[in-house]
PDB file of C-alpha atoms and ligand atoms in Angstrom:
ATOM      1  CA  MET C 187     -16.681  -3.429   0.243  1.00  0.00           C
ATOM      2  CA  LYS C 188     -13.480  -1.944  -1.076  1.00  0.00           C
ATOM      3  CA  GLU C 189      -9.944  -3.225  -1.305  1.00  0.00           C
ATOM      4  CA  VAL C 190      -7.432  -0.577  -0.286  1.00  0.00           C
ATOM      5  CA  ILE C 191      -3.913  -1.283  -1.494  1.00  0.00           C
ATOM      6  CA  MET C 192      -1.169   0.818   0.055  1.00  0.00           C
ATOM      7  CA  ILE C 193       2.350   0.714  -1.360  1.00  0.00           C
ATOM      8  CA  VAL C 194       4.840   2.456   0.897  1.00  0.00           C
ATOM      9  CA  ARG C 195       8.431   2.472   2.099  1.00  0.00           C
ATOM     10  CA  PRO C 196       9.128  -0.562   4.325  1.00  0.00           C
ATOM     11  CA  GLU C 197       9.869   1.652   7.353  1.00  0.00           C
ATOM     12  CA  LYS C 198       6.264   2.931   7.261  1.00  0.00           C
ATOM     13  CA  LEU C 199       4.755  -0.492   7.915  1.00  0.00           C
ATOM     14  CA  GLU C 200       4.555  -0.098  11.694  1.00  0.00           C
ATOM     15  CA  VAL C 201       2.698   3.223  11.534  1.00  0.00           C
ATOM     16  CA  ILE C 202       0.199   1.773   9.083  1.00  0.00           C
ATOM     17  CA  LYS C 203      -0.334  -1.256  11.298  1.00  0.00           C
ATOM     18  CA  SER C 204      -1.089   1.008  14.247  1.00  0.00           C
ATOM     19  CA  ILE C 205      -3.589   3.082  12.199  1.00  0.00           C
ATOM     20  CA  LEU C 206      -5.384  -0.067  11.062  1.00  0.00           C
ATOM     21  CA  ASP C 207      -5.450  -1.339  14.638  1.00  0.00           C
ATOM     22  CA  GLU C 208      -6.903   1.963  15.942  1.00  0.00           C
ATOM     23  CA  LEU C 209      -9.597   1.959  13.259  1.00  0.00           C
ATOM     24  CA  ASN C 210     -10.501  -1.687  13.943  1.00  0.00           C
ATOM     25  CA  CYS C 211      -9.824  -2.949  10.460  1.00  0.00           C
ATOM     26  CA  GLY C 212     -10.451  -6.660  10.350  1.00  0.00           C
ATOM     27  CA  GLY C 213      -7.456  -8.125   8.640  1.00  0.00           C
ATOM     28  CA  MET C 214      -4.601  -7.348   6.323  1.00  0.00           C
ATOM     29  CA  THR C 215      -2.338  -9.000   3.814  1.00  0.00           C
ATOM     30  CA  LEU C 216       1.237  -7.866   3.438  1.00  0.00           C
ATOM     31  CA  SER C 217       3.535  -8.420   0.488  1.00  0.00           C
ATOM     32  CA  THR C 218       7.074  -7.296   0.065  1.00  0.00           C
ATOM     33  CA  VAL C 219       7.386  -5.984  -3.456  1.00  0.00           C
ATOM     34  CA  MET C 220       9.689  -4.065  -5.736  1.00  0.00           C
ATOM     35  CA  GLY C 221       8.371  -1.028  -7.502  1.00  0.00           C
ATOM     36  CA  CYS C 222       8.818   2.401  -8.961  1.00  0.00           C
ATOM     37  CA  GLY C 223       6.644   5.389  -9.638  1.00  0.00           C
ATOM     38  CA  THR C 224       7.074   8.334 -11.920  1.00  0.00           C
ATOM     39  CA  GLN C 225      10.771   8.827 -11.075  1.00  0.00           C
ATOM     40  CA  LYS C 226      11.440   5.265 -12.294  1.00  0.00           C
ATOM     41  CA  GLY C 227      13.202   4.489  -9.047  1.00  0.00           C
ATOM     42  CA  VAL C 228      16.034   6.886  -9.672  1.00  0.00           C
ATOM     43  CA  VAL C 229      17.304   8.091  -6.308  1.00  0.00           C
ATOM     44  CA  GLU C 230      20.739   9.293  -7.320  1.00  0.00           C
ATOM     45  CA  GLU C 231      21.526  12.600  -8.993  1.00  0.00           C
ATOM     46  CA  ALA C 232      22.392  10.848 -12.227  1.00  0.00           C
ATOM     47  CA  GLY C 233      19.485  10.038 -14.476  1.00  0.00           C
ATOM     48  CA  VAL C 234      20.855   6.684 -15.521  1.00  0.00           C
ATOM     49  CA  ASN C 235      21.768   3.785 -13.247  1.00  0.00           C
ATOM     50  CA  GLN C 236      24.532   1.309 -13.871  1.00  0.00           C
ATOM     51  CA  ILE C 237      23.917  -2.280 -12.794  1.00  0.00           C
ATOM     52  CA  LYS C 238      26.650  -4.843 -13.512  1.00  0.00           C
ATOM     53  CA  GLY C 239      27.715  -3.018 -16.611  1.00  0.00           C
ATOM     54  CA  TYR C 240      24.238  -2.751 -18.091  1.00  0.00           C
ATOM     55  CA  LYS C 241      22.598   0.611 -18.427  1.00  0.00           C
ATOM     56  CA  THR C 242      19.060   0.689 -17.160  1.00  0.00           C
ATOM     57  CA  THR C 243      16.638   3.562 -17.043  1.00  0.00           C
ATOM     58  CA  ILE C 244      14.289   1.883 -14.564  1.00  0.00           C
ATOM     59  CA  ASN C 245      15.334   0.948 -11.048  1.00  0.00           C
ATOM     60  CA  LEU C 246      12.958  -0.954  -8.768  1.00  0.00           C
ATOM     61  CA  LEU C 247      13.061  -0.113  -5.072  1.00  0.00           C
ATOM     62  CA  PRO C 248      11.873  -2.303  -2.180  1.00  0.00           C
ATOM     63  CA  LYS C 249       8.391  -1.408  -0.951  1.00  0.00           C
ATOM     64  CA  VAL C 250       5.737  -3.024   1.181  1.00  0.00           C
ATOM     65  CA  GLN C 251       2.237  -3.523  -0.177  1.00  0.00           C
ATOM     66  CA  ILE C 252      -0.533  -3.720   2.376  1.00  0.00           C
ATOM     67  CA  SER C 253      -3.931  -4.883   1.186  1.00  0.00           C
ATOM     68  CA  ILE C 254      -7.056  -4.529   3.296  1.00  0.00           C
ATOM     69  CA  VAL C 255     -10.702  -5.157   2.497  1.00  0.00           C
ATOM     70  CA  VAL C 256     -13.040  -2.874   4.433  1.00  0.00           C
ATOM     71  CA  PRO C 257     -16.631  -1.607   4.379  1.00  0.00           C
ATOM     72  CA  ASP C 258     -17.074   1.362   2.022  1.00  0.00           C
ATOM     73  CA  ASP C 259     -17.631   3.831   4.865  1.00  0.00           C
ATOM     74  CA  LYS C 260     -14.197   3.183   6.385  1.00  0.00           C
ATOM     75  CA  VAL C 261     -12.160   4.022   3.322  1.00  0.00           C
ATOM     76  CA  GLU C 262     -11.892   7.811   3.598  1.00  0.00           C
ATOM     77  CA  LYS C 263     -10.830   7.809   7.255  1.00  0.00           C
ATOM     78  CA  ILE C 264      -8.216   5.124   6.620  1.00  0.00           C
ATOM     79  CA  ILE C 265      -6.632   6.844   3.657  1.00  0.00           C
ATOM     80  CA  SER C 266      -6.635  10.290   5.254  1.00  0.00           C
ATOM     81  CA  ASP C 267      -4.984   8.941   8.435  1.00  0.00           C
ATOM     82  CA  VAL C 268      -2.426   7.062   6.350  1.00  0.00           C
ATOM     83  CA  ARG C 269      -1.606  10.163   4.353  1.00  0.00           C
ATOM     84  CA  MET C 270      -1.306  12.287   7.503  1.00  0.00           C
ATOM     85  CA  LYS C 271       1.119   9.879   9.186  1.00  0.00           C
ATOM     86  CA  VAL C 272       3.059   8.479   6.228  1.00  0.00           C
ATOM     87  CA  ALA C 273       3.697  11.554   4.084  1.00  0.00           C
ATOM     88  CA  ASP C 274       7.218  12.926   4.427  1.00  0.00           C
ATOM     89  CA  GLY C 275       6.654  15.267   1.495  1.00  0.00           C
ATOM     90  CA  ARG C 276       9.302  13.450  -0.532  1.00  0.00           C
ATOM     91  CA  VAL C 277       9.017  11.620  -3.824  1.00  0.00           C
ATOM     92  CA  GLY C 278       8.404   7.946  -3.263  1.00  0.00           C
ATOM     93  CA  ASP C 279       6.159   8.493  -0.231  1.00  0.00           C
ATOM     94  CA  GLY C 280       3.871   5.904  -1.729  1.00  0.00           C
ATOM     95  CA  LYS C 281       0.547   5.348  -3.384  1.00  0.00           C
ATOM     96  CA  ILE C 282      -2.884   4.038  -2.526  1.00  0.00           C
ATOM     97  CA  PHE C 283      -5.130   2.187  -4.952  1.00  0.00           C
ATOM     98  CA  ILE C 284      -8.789   1.536  -4.166  1.00  0.00           C
ATOM     99  CA  ARG C 285     -10.997  -0.943  -5.952  1.00  0.00           C
ATOM    100  CA  ASN C 286     -14.383  -2.536  -5.496  1.00  0.00           C
ATOM    101  CA  MET C 287     -14.495  -5.933  -3.844  1.00  0.00           C
ATOM    102  CA  GLU C 288     -17.491  -7.971  -4.872  1.00  0.00           C
ATOM    103  CA  ASP C 289     -17.919 -10.337  -1.940  1.00  0.00           C
ATOM    104  CA  ALA C 290     -16.144 -12.181   0.842  1.00  0.00           C
ATOM    105  CA  MET C 291     -16.760 -15.260   2.939  1.00  0.00           C
ATOM    106  CA  ARG C 292     -15.369 -16.260   6.314  1.00  0.00           C
ATOM    107  CA  ILE C 293     -14.636 -19.902   5.765  1.00  0.00           C
ATOM    108  CA  ARG C 294     -15.193 -20.932   9.392  1.00  0.00           C
ATOM    109  CA  THR C 295     -18.738 -19.567   9.679  1.00  0.00           C
ATOM    110  CA  GLY C 296     -19.894 -19.018   6.125  1.00  0.00           C
ATOM    111  CA  GLU C 297     -20.605 -15.309   6.815  1.00  0.00           C
ATOM    112  CA  ARG C 298     -20.692 -13.168   3.701  1.00  0.00           C
ATOM    113  CA  GLY C 299     -20.023  -9.555   2.726  1.00  0.00           C
ATOM    114  CA  ASN C 300     -19.149  -6.993   5.424  1.00  0.00           C
ATOM    115  CA  LYS C 301     -19.898  -9.603   8.107  1.00  0.00           C
ATOM    116  CA  ALA C 302     -17.038 -11.701   6.785  1.00  0.00           C
ATOM    117  CA  LEU C 303     -14.487  -8.929   7.275  1.00  0.00           C
TER     118      LEU C 303
HETATM  119  N1  ATP S1025       0.904   3.717 -11.756  1.00  0.00           N
HETATM  120  C1  ATP S1025       1.344   2.770 -10.919  1.00  0.00           C
HETATM  121  N2  ATP S1025       1.035   1.490 -11.139  1.00  0.00           N
HETATM  122  C2  ATP S1025       1.453   0.531 -10.305  1.00  0.00           C
HETATM  123  N3  ATP S1025       2.185   0.751  -9.207  1.00  0.00           N
HETATM  124  C3  ATP S1025       2.520   2.015  -8.946  1.00  0.00           C
HETATM  125  C4  ATP S1025       2.124   3.106  -9.779  1.00  0.00           C
HETATM  126  N4  ATP S1025       2.601   4.255  -9.252  1.00  0.00           N
HETATM  127  C5  ATP S1025       3.245   3.903  -8.142  1.00  0.00           C
HETATM  128  N5  ATP S1025       3.216   2.562  -7.957  1.00  0.00           N
HETATM  129  C6  ATP S1025       3.785   1.810  -6.853  1.00  0.00           C
HETATM  130  O1  ATP S1025       3.816   2.693  -5.725  1.00  0.00           O
HETATM  131  C7  ATP S1025       5.151   2.849  -5.270  1.00  0.00           C
HETATM  132  C8  ATP S1025       5.334   4.253  -4.767  1.00  0.00           C
HETATM  133  O2  ATP S1025       5.152   5.150  -5.836  1.00  0.00           O
HETATM  134  P1  ATP S1025       5.575   6.671  -5.698  1.00  0.00           P
HETATM  135  O3  ATP S1025       5.233   7.158  -4.342  1.00  0.00           O
HETATM  136  O4  ATP S1025       6.999   6.827  -6.138  1.00  0.00           O
HETATM  137  O5  ATP S1025       4.569   7.324  -6.786  1.00  0.00           O
HETATM  138  P2  ATP S1025       4.787   8.572  -7.709  1.00  0.00           P
HETATM  139  O6  ATP S1025       3.602   8.644  -8.612  1.00  0.00           O
HETATM  140  O7  ATP S1025       6.139   8.499  -8.346  1.00  0.00           O
HETATM  141  O8  ATP S1025       4.690   9.796  -6.704  1.00  0.00           O
HETATM  142  P3  ATP S1025       5.920  10.752  -6.194  1.00  0.00           P
HETATM  143  O9  ATP S1025       6.154  11.726  -7.303  1.00  0.00           O
HETATM  144  O10 ATP S1025       5.405  11.376  -4.937  1.00  0.00           O
HETATM  145  O11 ATP S1025       7.093   9.840  -5.946  1.00  0.00           O
HETATM  146  C9  ATP S1025       6.002   2.461  -6.445  1.00  0.00           C
HETATM  147  O12 ATP S1025       7.280   2.001  -6.041  1.00  0.00           O
HETATM  148  C10 ATP S1025       5.197   1.365  -7.113  1.00  0.00           C
HETATM  149  O13 ATP S1025       5.402   0.140  -6.419  1.00  0.00           O
HETATM  150 MG1   MG S1026       7.859   8.380  -7.204  1.00  0.00          MG
END
């Protein structure tokens, strides 16, 4: 099993939900987060932001973080579909992290591993 963590612009949530629905992914967890990547959240021309009189070089922008746990063999299809439908070709399009998930259990039935997804 793998956990796939997708951090994208909030307006991309619906398209990701429809991809996950089409690919029959079991469940998902959504968090609203603040984040920045390599541009440090700078969206204006100026390289330095001014917030309430304080100079800051890092600006955090609102993002959504979608976490799913899926069987290993689903990962590549999910991330390629997400990239195809979410990429605008602009900075800040988002990022996907993938990590191993050791085990899972469905509390209602006691099923373990892939069966619990
Ligand atoms: N190295 C990282 N560690 C943790 N979170 C990250 C990292 N890189 C990106 N993120 C998260 O992903 C979001 C989207 O990142 P973003 O798409 O701007 O990445 P990037 O590496 O700057 O790529 P690009 O140059 O295309 O903008 C960030 O707002 C942040 O929440
Ligand atoms: Mg960026």
